[in-house]
């Protein structure tokens, strides 16, 4: 017996390029998403510099967290092959542990001693 | 401020960079500071050491000057390479492009630290969930 029903469209999914998880193309709040909620990896399908679709189709690893003026968090991806950078808003079901790990990583490896800022 | 992890293991990565067209200094679009191109710790300075603002001049290759945008690029976030080097992610205010540049030895440490602390000072952060780990 088929589980699909004509009145209920099947949600669009994509497999994660890194961990293989089947990810729905829209988040729990209905916003479209482009990265895996488990490992936060993405696929390079849009070209930010040239505009339009990209022919790279390589894996994009999350490298950092950016906080906009509105307070929204963005995850910044870098393509492993061509080095392109993209930013995308996080989803409520994204892996909080990986998000936190990216947020504290700069402070764990400071290029200057942080003791001087203890009084601030 | 002295660097805590000086790059002793590996020399700076060679790049196909075209420098030398713009003289030996540029004026910051954010704060108006006259910035010399030569910086301690890096050969690819593109941002103001005081306010970390940059200008959108290059397209794909650093130094190619093919962007045609000339928008102001503000520091969006900070990331760390595997060797511990910090990179600033710049965001163009007029076209929205992102770019990364390694920090220089004379970059404003307080401004860098404020960007790095931005996610952690968010009030919506699930700190309690992290403390249970």
PDB file of C-alpha atoms in Angstrom:
ATOM      1  CA  UNK A   1       0.000   0.000   0.000  1.00  0.00           C
ATOM      2  CA  UNK A   2       1.329   3.378  -0.911  1.00  0.00           C
ATOM      3  CA  UNK A   3       1.704   5.975   1.846  1.00  0.00           C
ATOM      4  CA  UNK A   4       1.415   8.916  -0.527  1.00  0.00           C
ATOM      5  CA  UNK A   5      -1.973  10.524  -0.871  1.00  0.00           C
ATOM      6  CA  UNK A   6      -3.002  12.866  -3.672  1.00  0.00           C
ATOM      7  CA  UNK A   7      -4.257  15.505  -1.245  1.00  0.00           C
ATOM      8  CA  UNK A   8      -1.046  15.450   0.870  1.00  0.00           C
ATOM      9  CA  UNK A   9       2.038  16.448  -1.100  1.00  0.00           C
ATOM     10  CA  UNK A  10       5.260  14.708  -0.167  1.00  0.00           C
ATOM     11  CA  UNK A  11       7.681  17.215   1.449  1.00  0.00           C
ATOM     12  CA  UNK A  12      10.825  17.885  -0.544  1.00  0.00           C
ATOM     13  CA  UNK A  13      13.920  16.331   0.946  1.00  0.00           C
ATOM     14  CA  UNK A  14      17.622  16.163   0.211  1.00  0.00           C
ATOM     15  CA  UNK A  15      20.313  13.862   1.579  1.00  0.00           C
ATOM     16  CA  UNK A  16      23.068  15.511   3.597  1.00  0.00           C
ATOM     17  CA  UNK A  17      26.329  15.381   1.685  1.00  0.00           C
ATOM     18  CA  UNK A  18      28.359  14.686   4.818  1.00  0.00           C
ATOM     19  CA  UNK A  19      26.320  12.567   7.224  1.00  0.00           C
ATOM     20  CA  UNK A  20      23.706  11.201   4.830  1.00  0.00           C
ATOM     21  CA  UNK A  21      20.727  12.332   6.875  1.00  0.00           C
ATOM     22  CA  UNK A  22      17.568  12.868   4.850  1.00  0.00           C
ATOM     23  CA  UNK A  23      16.676  16.522   5.426  1.00  0.00           C
ATOM     24  CA  UNK A  24      13.422  18.227   4.578  1.00  0.00           C
ATOM     25  CA  UNK A  25      13.893  21.310   2.405  1.00  0.00           C
ATOM     26  CA  UNK A  26      11.893  23.487   4.789  1.00  0.00           C
ATOM     27  CA  UNK A  27      12.420  23.882   8.508  1.00  0.00           C
ATOM     28  CA  UNK A  28       9.868  23.298  11.266  1.00  0.00           C
ATOM     29  CA  UNK A  29       8.676  26.899  10.935  1.00  0.00           C
ATOM     30  CA  UNK A  30       8.275  26.625   7.162  1.00  0.00           C
ATOM     31  CA  UNK A  31      11.377  28.602   6.182  1.00  0.00           C
ATOM     32  CA  UNK A  32      13.518  27.038   3.462  1.00  0.00           C
ATOM     33  CA  UNK A  33      16.823  25.629   4.615  1.00  0.00           C
ATOM     34  CA  UNK A  34      19.930  24.571   2.834  1.00  0.00           C
ATOM     35  CA  UNK A  35      21.982  22.820   5.491  1.00  0.00           C
ATOM     36  CA  UNK A  36      21.724  19.635   7.485  1.00  0.00           C
ATOM     37  CA  UNK A  37      20.399  20.235  11.024  1.00  0.00           C
ATOM     38  CA  UNK A  38      22.647  17.509  12.410  1.00  0.00           C
ATOM     39  CA  UNK A  39      26.099  18.394  11.058  1.00  0.00           C
ATOM     40  CA  UNK A  40      25.277  21.833   9.542  1.00  0.00           C
ATOM     41  CA  UNK A  41      27.034  20.989   6.274  1.00  0.00           C
ATOM     42  CA  UNK A  42      25.646  22.329   3.009  1.00  0.00           C
ATOM     43  CA  UNK A  43      26.120  21.910  -0.732  1.00  0.00           C
ATOM     44  CA  UNK A  44      27.500  24.587  -3.071  1.00  0.00           C
ATOM     45  CA  UNK A  45      24.623  24.996  -5.537  1.00  0.00           C
ATOM     46  CA  UNK A  46      24.232  28.807  -5.578  1.00  0.00           C
ATOM     47  CA  UNK A  47      26.965  31.170  -6.725  1.00  0.00           C
ATOM     48  CA  UNK A  48      27.161  34.302  -4.600  1.00  0.00           C
ATOM     49  CA  UNK A  49      29.637  36.245  -6.741  1.00  0.00           C
ATOM     50  CA  UNK A  50      28.320  35.468 -10.206  1.00  0.00           C
ATOM     51  CA  UNK A  51      24.683  34.945  -9.222  1.00  0.00           C
ATOM     52  CA  UNK A  52      22.559  32.018 -10.281  1.00  0.00           C
ATOM     53  CA  UNK A  53      23.297  28.319  -9.923  1.00  0.00           C
ATOM     54  CA  UNK A  54      26.850  27.161  -9.297  1.00  0.00           C
ATOM     55  CA  UNK A  55      28.542  24.318 -11.122  1.00  0.00           C
ATOM     56  CA  UNK A  56      30.762  23.528  -8.163  1.00  0.00           C
ATOM     57  CA  UNK A  57      28.360  21.263  -6.207  1.00  0.00           C
ATOM     58  CA  UNK A  58      30.970  20.614  -3.575  1.00  0.00           C
ATOM     59  CA  UNK A  59      30.606  20.269   0.177  1.00  0.00           C
ATOM     60  CA  UNK A  60      30.311  23.455   2.229  1.00  0.00           C
ATOM     61  CA  UNK A  61      31.542  23.274   5.805  1.00  0.00           C
ATOM     62  CA  UNK A  62      30.247  25.606   8.545  1.00  0.00           C
ATOM     63  CA  UNK A  63      33.041  27.897   9.709  1.00  0.00           C
ATOM     64  CA  UNK A  64      31.506  30.553  11.919  1.00  0.00           C
ATOM     65  CA  UNK A  65      28.461  32.190  13.478  1.00  0.00           C
ATOM     66  CA  UNK A  66      27.445  35.745  12.667  1.00  0.00           C
ATOM     67  CA  UNK A  67      24.920  37.738  14.661  1.00  0.00           C
ATOM     68  CA  UNK A  68      22.987  40.337  12.696  1.00  0.00           C
ATOM     69  CA  UNK A  69      21.784  43.646  14.119  1.00  0.00           C
ATOM     70  CA  UNK A  70      18.340  42.095  14.439  1.00  0.00           C
ATOM     71  CA  UNK A  71      19.779  39.426  16.725  1.00  0.00           C
ATOM     72  CA  UNK A  72      19.316  36.632  14.206  1.00  0.00           C
ATOM     73  CA  UNK A  73      22.068  34.069  13.974  1.00  0.00           C
ATOM     74  CA  UNK A  74      23.588  33.222  10.606  1.00  0.00           C
ATOM     75  CA  UNK A  75      25.843  30.273   9.923  1.00  0.00           C
ATOM     76  CA  UNK A  76      28.660  31.005   7.475  1.00  0.00           C
ATOM     77  CA  UNK A  77      29.639  28.201   5.123  1.00  0.00           C
ATOM     78  CA  UNK A  78      32.809  27.858   3.097  1.00  0.00           C
ATOM     79  CA  UNK A  79      33.026  25.657   0.042  1.00  0.00           C
ATOM     80  CA  UNK A  80      35.687  22.996   0.485  1.00  0.00           C
ATOM     81  CA  UNK A  81      36.629  23.119  -3.189  1.00  0.00           C
ATOM     82  CA  UNK A  82      36.438  26.721  -4.397  1.00  0.00           C
ATOM     83  CA  UNK A  83      36.487  28.638  -1.112  1.00  0.00           C
ATOM     84  CA  UNK A  84      33.238  30.516  -1.685  1.00  0.00           C
ATOM     85  CA  UNK A  85      31.530  31.949   1.409  1.00  0.00           C
ATOM     86  CA  UNK A  86      27.783  32.008   2.004  1.00  0.00           C
ATOM     87  CA  UNK A  87      25.613  32.877   4.984  1.00  0.00           C
ATOM     88  CA  UNK A  88      22.266  31.398   5.903  1.00  0.00           C
ATOM     89  CA  UNK A  89      19.938  31.821   8.862  1.00  0.00           C
ATOM     90  CA  UNK A  90      19.923  29.034  11.393  1.00  0.00           C
ATOM     91  CA  UNK A  91      16.879  26.828  11.964  1.00  0.00           C
ATOM     92  CA  UNK A  92      15.334  26.125  15.378  1.00  0.00           C
ATOM     93  CA  UNK A  93      16.224  22.438  15.085  1.00  0.00           C
ATOM     94  CA  UNK A  94      19.872  22.981  14.177  1.00  0.00           C
ATOM     95  CA  UNK A  95      22.416  21.181  16.308  1.00  0.00           C
ATOM     96  CA  UNK A  96      22.972  23.533  19.253  1.00  0.00           C
ATOM     97  CA  UNK A  97      26.181  21.808  20.243  1.00  0.00           C
ATOM     98  CA  UNK A  98      27.863  22.480  16.904  1.00  0.00           C
ATOM     99  CA  UNK A  99      26.552  26.052  16.913  1.00  0.00           C
ATOM    100  CA  UNK A 100      28.037  26.662  20.346  1.00  0.00           C
ATOM    101  CA  UNK A 101      31.292  24.985  19.387  1.00  0.00           C
ATOM    102  CA  UNK A 102      31.675  27.360  16.449  1.00  0.00           C
ATOM    103  CA  UNK A 103      30.801  30.340  18.626  1.00  0.00           C
ATOM    104  CA  UNK A 104      33.432  29.611  21.283  1.00  0.00           C
ATOM    105  CA  UNK A 105      36.182  28.379  18.968  1.00  0.00           C
ATOM    106  CA  UNK A 106      37.746  31.842  18.383  1.00  0.00           C
ATOM    107  CA  UNK A 107      37.893  32.455  22.127  1.00  0.00           C
ATOM    108  CA  UNK A 108      39.506  29.083  22.714  1.00  0.00           C
ATOM    109  CA  UNK A 109      42.380  29.994  20.392  1.00  0.00           C
ATOM    110  CA  UNK A 110      42.945  33.717  20.896  1.00  0.00           C
ATOM    111  CA  UNK A 111      45.763  35.356  18.929  1.00  0.00           C
ATOM    112  CA  UNK A 112      46.464  37.672  21.854  1.00  0.00           C
ATOM    113  CA  UNK A 113      46.314  37.117  25.620  1.00  0.00           C
ATOM    114  CA  UNK A 114      42.788  37.598  26.917  1.00  0.00           C
ATOM    115  CA  UNK A 115      43.959  38.448  30.447  1.00  0.00           C
ATOM    116  CA  UNK A 116      44.250  42.105  29.446  1.00  0.00           C
ATOM    117  CA  UNK A 117      40.490  42.223  28.911  1.00  0.00           C
ATOM    118  CA  UNK A 118      39.606  40.775  32.284  1.00  0.00           C
ATOM    119  CA  UNK A 119      38.956  44.214  33.746  1.00  0.00           C
ATOM    120  CA  UNK A 120      36.499  45.224  31.045  1.00  0.00           C
TER     121      UNK A 120
ATOM    122  CA  UNK B   1      49.896  43.234  21.509  1.00  0.00           C
ATOM    123  CA  UNK B   2      52.159  40.163  21.214  1.00  0.00           C
ATOM    124  CA  UNK B   3      50.771  37.183  19.405  1.00  0.00           C
ATOM    125  CA  UNK B   4      50.227  34.140  21.528  1.00  0.00           C
ATOM    126  CA  UNK B   5      50.645  31.542  18.804  1.00  0.00           C
ATOM    127  CA  UNK B   6      53.284  32.876  16.418  1.00  0.00           C
ATOM    128  CA  UNK B   7      53.325  31.204  13.027  1.00  0.00           C
ATOM    129  CA  UNK B   8      56.522  29.266  13.341  1.00  0.00           C
ATOM    130  CA  UNK B   9      55.578  26.020  11.673  1.00  0.00           C
ATOM    131  CA  UNK B  10      54.448  27.099   8.260  1.00  0.00           C
ATOM    132  CA  UNK B  11      55.197  30.181   6.165  1.00  0.00           C
ATOM    133  CA  UNK B  12      52.284  32.243   4.910  1.00  0.00           C
ATOM    134  CA  UNK B  13      50.426  30.674   2.020  1.00  0.00           C
ATOM    135  CA  UNK B  14      51.520  31.787  -1.443  1.00  0.00           C
ATOM    136  CA  UNK B  15      48.754  33.341  -3.499  1.00  0.00           C
ATOM    137  CA  UNK B  16      48.338  34.696  -6.972  1.00  0.00           C
ATOM    138  CA  UNK B  17      48.005  38.225  -5.634  1.00  0.00           C
ATOM    139  CA  UNK B  18      48.521  41.427  -7.552  1.00  0.00           C
ATOM    140  CA  UNK B  19      49.692  44.137  -5.218  1.00  0.00           C
ATOM    141  CA  UNK B  20      51.337  47.453  -5.812  1.00  0.00           C
ATOM    142  CA  UNK B  21      48.844  49.389  -7.933  1.00  0.00           C
ATOM    143  CA  UNK B  22      47.403  51.470  -5.129  1.00  0.00           C
ATOM    144  CA  UNK B  23      50.544  52.983  -3.625  1.00  0.00           C
ATOM    145  CA  UNK B  24      51.708  52.255  -0.103  1.00  0.00           C
ATOM    146  CA  UNK B  25      48.686  53.463   1.892  1.00  0.00           C
ATOM    147  CA  UNK B  26      44.903  53.652   1.722  1.00  0.00           C
ATOM    148  CA  UNK B  27      42.343  55.690   3.607  1.00  0.00           C
ATOM    149  CA  UNK B  28      39.758  53.807   5.631  1.00  0.00           C
ATOM    150  CA  UNK B  29      36.163  54.388   4.516  1.00  0.00           C
ATOM    151  CA  UNK B  30      34.902  53.749   8.024  1.00  0.00           C
ATOM    152  CA  UNK B  31      37.012  56.004  10.222  1.00  0.00           C
ATOM    153  CA  UNK B  32      39.249  57.923   7.781  1.00  0.00           C
ATOM    154  CA  UNK B  33      42.494  56.537   9.137  1.00  0.00           C
ATOM    155  CA  UNK B  34      45.444  56.474   6.739  1.00  0.00           C
ATOM    156  CA  UNK B  35      46.496  52.817   6.732  1.00  0.00           C
ATOM    157  CA  UNK B  36      49.870  51.678   5.393  1.00  0.00           C
ATOM    158  CA  UNK B  37      49.657  48.591   3.186  1.00  0.00           C
ATOM    159  CA  UNK B  38      52.553  46.920   4.968  1.00  0.00           C
ATOM    160  CA  UNK B  39      51.360  45.326   8.175  1.00  0.00           C
ATOM    161  CA  UNK B  40      53.037  43.174  10.797  1.00  0.00           C
ATOM    162  CA  UNK B  41      52.160  39.513  10.494  1.00  0.00           C
ATOM    163  CA  UNK B  42      50.434  39.568   7.110  1.00  0.00           C
ATOM    164  CA  UNK B  43      51.147  40.403   3.480  1.00  0.00           C
ATOM    165  CA  UNK B  44      47.498  40.680   2.471  1.00  0.00           C
ATOM    166  CA  UNK B  45      46.121  43.549   4.526  1.00  0.00           C
ATOM    167  CA  UNK B  46      42.802  44.824   3.209  1.00  0.00           C
ATOM    168  CA  UNK B  47      41.108  46.319   6.247  1.00  0.00           C
ATOM    169  CA  UNK B  48      41.593  49.160   8.682  1.00  0.00           C
ATOM    170  CA  UNK B  49      43.399  48.066  11.869  1.00  0.00           C
ATOM    171  CA  UNK B  50      41.311  50.453  13.947  1.00  0.00           C
ATOM    172  CA  UNK B  51      37.694  49.830  12.891  1.00  0.00           C
ATOM    173  CA  UNK B  52      38.264  46.657  10.749  1.00  0.00           C
ATOM    174  CA  UNK B  53      36.278  48.127   7.835  1.00  0.00           C
ATOM    175  CA  UNK B  54      37.270  47.147   4.306  1.00  0.00           C
ATOM    176  CA  UNK B  55      36.319  48.162   0.764  1.00  0.00           C
ATOM    177  CA  UNK B  56      34.835  45.837  -1.858  1.00  0.00           C
ATOM    178  CA  UNK B  57      37.430  46.026  -4.620  1.00  0.00           C
ATOM    179  CA  UNK B  58      38.440  42.456  -5.414  1.00  0.00           C
ATOM    180  CA  UNK B  59      36.336  39.776  -6.995  1.00  0.00           C
ATOM    181  CA  UNK B  60      37.700  36.237  -6.764  1.00  0.00           C
ATOM    182  CA  UNK B  61      41.449  36.708  -6.653  1.00  0.00           C
ATOM    183  CA  UNK B  62      42.872  38.985  -3.933  1.00  0.00           C
ATOM    184  CA  UNK B  63      44.233  42.109  -5.600  1.00  0.00           C
ATOM    185  CA  UNK B  64      42.464  41.702  -8.953  1.00  0.00           C
ATOM    186  CA  UNK B  65      40.397  44.929  -8.446  1.00  0.00           C
ATOM    187  CA  UNK B  66      37.612  43.548 -10.651  1.00  0.00           C
ATOM    188  CA  UNK B  67      34.642  43.976  -8.331  1.00  0.00           C
ATOM    189  CA  UNK B  68      33.376  47.349  -9.554  1.00  0.00           C
ATOM    190  CA  UNK B  69      31.211  47.563  -6.432  1.00  0.00           C
ATOM    191  CA  UNK B  70      33.386  49.720  -4.141  1.00  0.00           C
ATOM    192  CA  UNK B  71      30.903  49.207  -1.327  1.00  0.00           C
ATOM    193  CA  UNK B  72      31.830  49.376   2.309  1.00  0.00           C
ATOM    194  CA  UNK B  73      32.590  46.006   3.887  1.00  0.00           C
ATOM    195  CA  UNK B  74      32.011  45.680   7.605  1.00  0.00           C
ATOM    196  CA  UNK B  75      33.345  42.940   9.834  1.00  0.00           C
ATOM    197  CA  UNK B  76      30.596  40.362  10.265  1.00  0.00           C
ATOM    198  CA  UNK B  77      32.229  37.619  12.261  1.00  0.00           C
ATOM    199  CA  UNK B  78      35.465  35.918  13.184  1.00  0.00           C
ATOM    200  CA  UNK B  79      36.512  32.385  12.370  1.00  0.00           C
ATOM    201  CA  UNK B  80      39.530  30.255  13.164  1.00  0.00           C
ATOM    202  CA  UNK B  81      41.583  28.208  10.779  1.00  0.00           C
ATOM    203  CA  UNK B  82      42.847  24.790  11.773  1.00  0.00           C
ATOM    204  CA  UNK B  83      46.274  26.268  12.526  1.00  0.00           C
ATOM    205  CA  UNK B  84      44.765  28.743  14.987  1.00  0.00           C
ATOM    206  CA  UNK B  85      44.878  31.816  12.740  1.00  0.00           C
ATOM    207  CA  UNK B  86      41.926  34.164  13.063  1.00  0.00           C
ATOM    208  CA  UNK B  87      40.099  35.320   9.958  1.00  0.00           C
ATOM    209  CA  UNK B  88      37.684  38.241   9.718  1.00  0.00           C
ATOM    210  CA  UNK B  89      34.578  37.639   7.594  1.00  0.00           C
ATOM    211  CA  UNK B  90      33.645  40.872   5.831  1.00  0.00           C
ATOM    212  CA  UNK B  91      30.172  41.573   4.504  1.00  0.00           C
ATOM    213  CA  UNK B  92      29.656  44.082   1.693  1.00  0.00           C
ATOM    214  CA  UNK B  93      26.977  46.589   2.652  1.00  0.00           C
ATOM    215  CA  UNK B  94      25.923  47.299  -0.937  1.00  0.00           C
ATOM    216  CA  UNK B  95      25.982  43.912  -2.674  1.00  0.00           C
ATOM    217  CA  UNK B  96      26.062  41.445   0.219  1.00  0.00           C
ATOM    218  CA  UNK B  97      29.133  39.471  -0.785  1.00  0.00           C
ATOM    219  CA  UNK B  98      31.231  37.799   1.911  1.00  0.00           C
ATOM    220  CA  UNK B  99      35.013  37.587   2.028  1.00  0.00           C
ATOM    221  CA  UNK B 100      37.597  36.387   4.513  1.00  0.00           C
ATOM    222  CA  UNK B 101      40.913  37.975   5.441  1.00  0.00           C
ATOM    223  CA  UNK B 102      43.521  37.001   8.007  1.00  0.00           C
ATOM    224  CA  UNK B 103      43.953  39.454  10.867  1.00  0.00           C
ATOM    225  CA  UNK B 104      47.088  41.576  11.090  1.00  0.00           C
ATOM    226  CA  UNK B 105      49.336  41.980  14.106  1.00  0.00           C
ATOM    227  CA  UNK B 106      48.215  45.557  14.729  1.00  0.00           C
ATOM    228  CA  UNK B 107      44.467  44.978  14.392  1.00  0.00           C
ATOM    229  CA  UNK B 108      42.320  46.404  17.170  1.00  0.00           C
ATOM    230  CA  UNK B 109      42.155  43.590  19.720  1.00  0.00           C
ATOM    231  CA  UNK B 110      39.108  45.050  21.453  1.00  0.00           C
ATOM    232  CA  UNK B 111      37.162  45.297  18.194  1.00  0.00           C
ATOM    233  CA  UNK B 112      38.108  41.722  17.306  1.00  0.00           C
ATOM    234  CA  UNK B 113      37.069  40.460  20.706  1.00  0.00           C
ATOM    235  CA  UNK B 114      33.733  42.277  20.539  1.00  0.00           C
ATOM    236  CA  UNK B 115      32.927  40.511  17.260  1.00  0.00           C
ATOM    237  CA  UNK B 116      33.991  37.169  18.680  1.00  0.00           C
ATOM    238  CA  UNK B 117      31.870  37.709  21.810  1.00  0.00           C
ATOM    239  CA  UNK B 118      28.755  38.688  19.870  1.00  0.00           C
ATOM    240  CA  UNK B 119      27.164  35.212  19.702  1.00  0.00           C
ATOM    241  CA  UNK B 120      27.966  34.528  23.340  1.00  0.00           C
ATOM    242  CA  UNK B 121      26.406  37.748  24.610  1.00  0.00           C
ATOM    243  CA  UNK B 122      23.070  36.873  22.983  1.00  0.00           C
ATOM    244  CA  UNK B 123      20.334  36.669  25.579  1.00  0.00           C
ATOM    245  CA  UNK B 124      18.455  33.974  23.693  1.00  0.00           C
ATOM    246  CA  UNK B 125      21.425  31.646  23.972  1.00  0.00           C
ATOM    247  CA  UNK B 126      20.520  28.289  25.499  1.00  0.00           C
ATOM    248  CA  UNK B 127      23.272  28.514  28.083  1.00  0.00           C
ATOM    249  CA  UNK B 128      21.393  26.322  30.549  1.00  0.00           C
ATOM    250  CA  UNK B 129      21.173  23.573  27.951  1.00  0.00           C
ATOM    251  CA  UNK B 130      24.910  23.789  27.424  1.00  0.00           C
ATOM    252  CA  UNK B 131      25.687  23.725  31.141  1.00  0.00           C
ATOM    253  CA  UNK B 132      23.926  20.401  31.509  1.00  0.00           C
ATOM    254  CA  UNK B 133      26.490  18.762  29.234  1.00  0.00           C
TER     255      UNK B 133
END
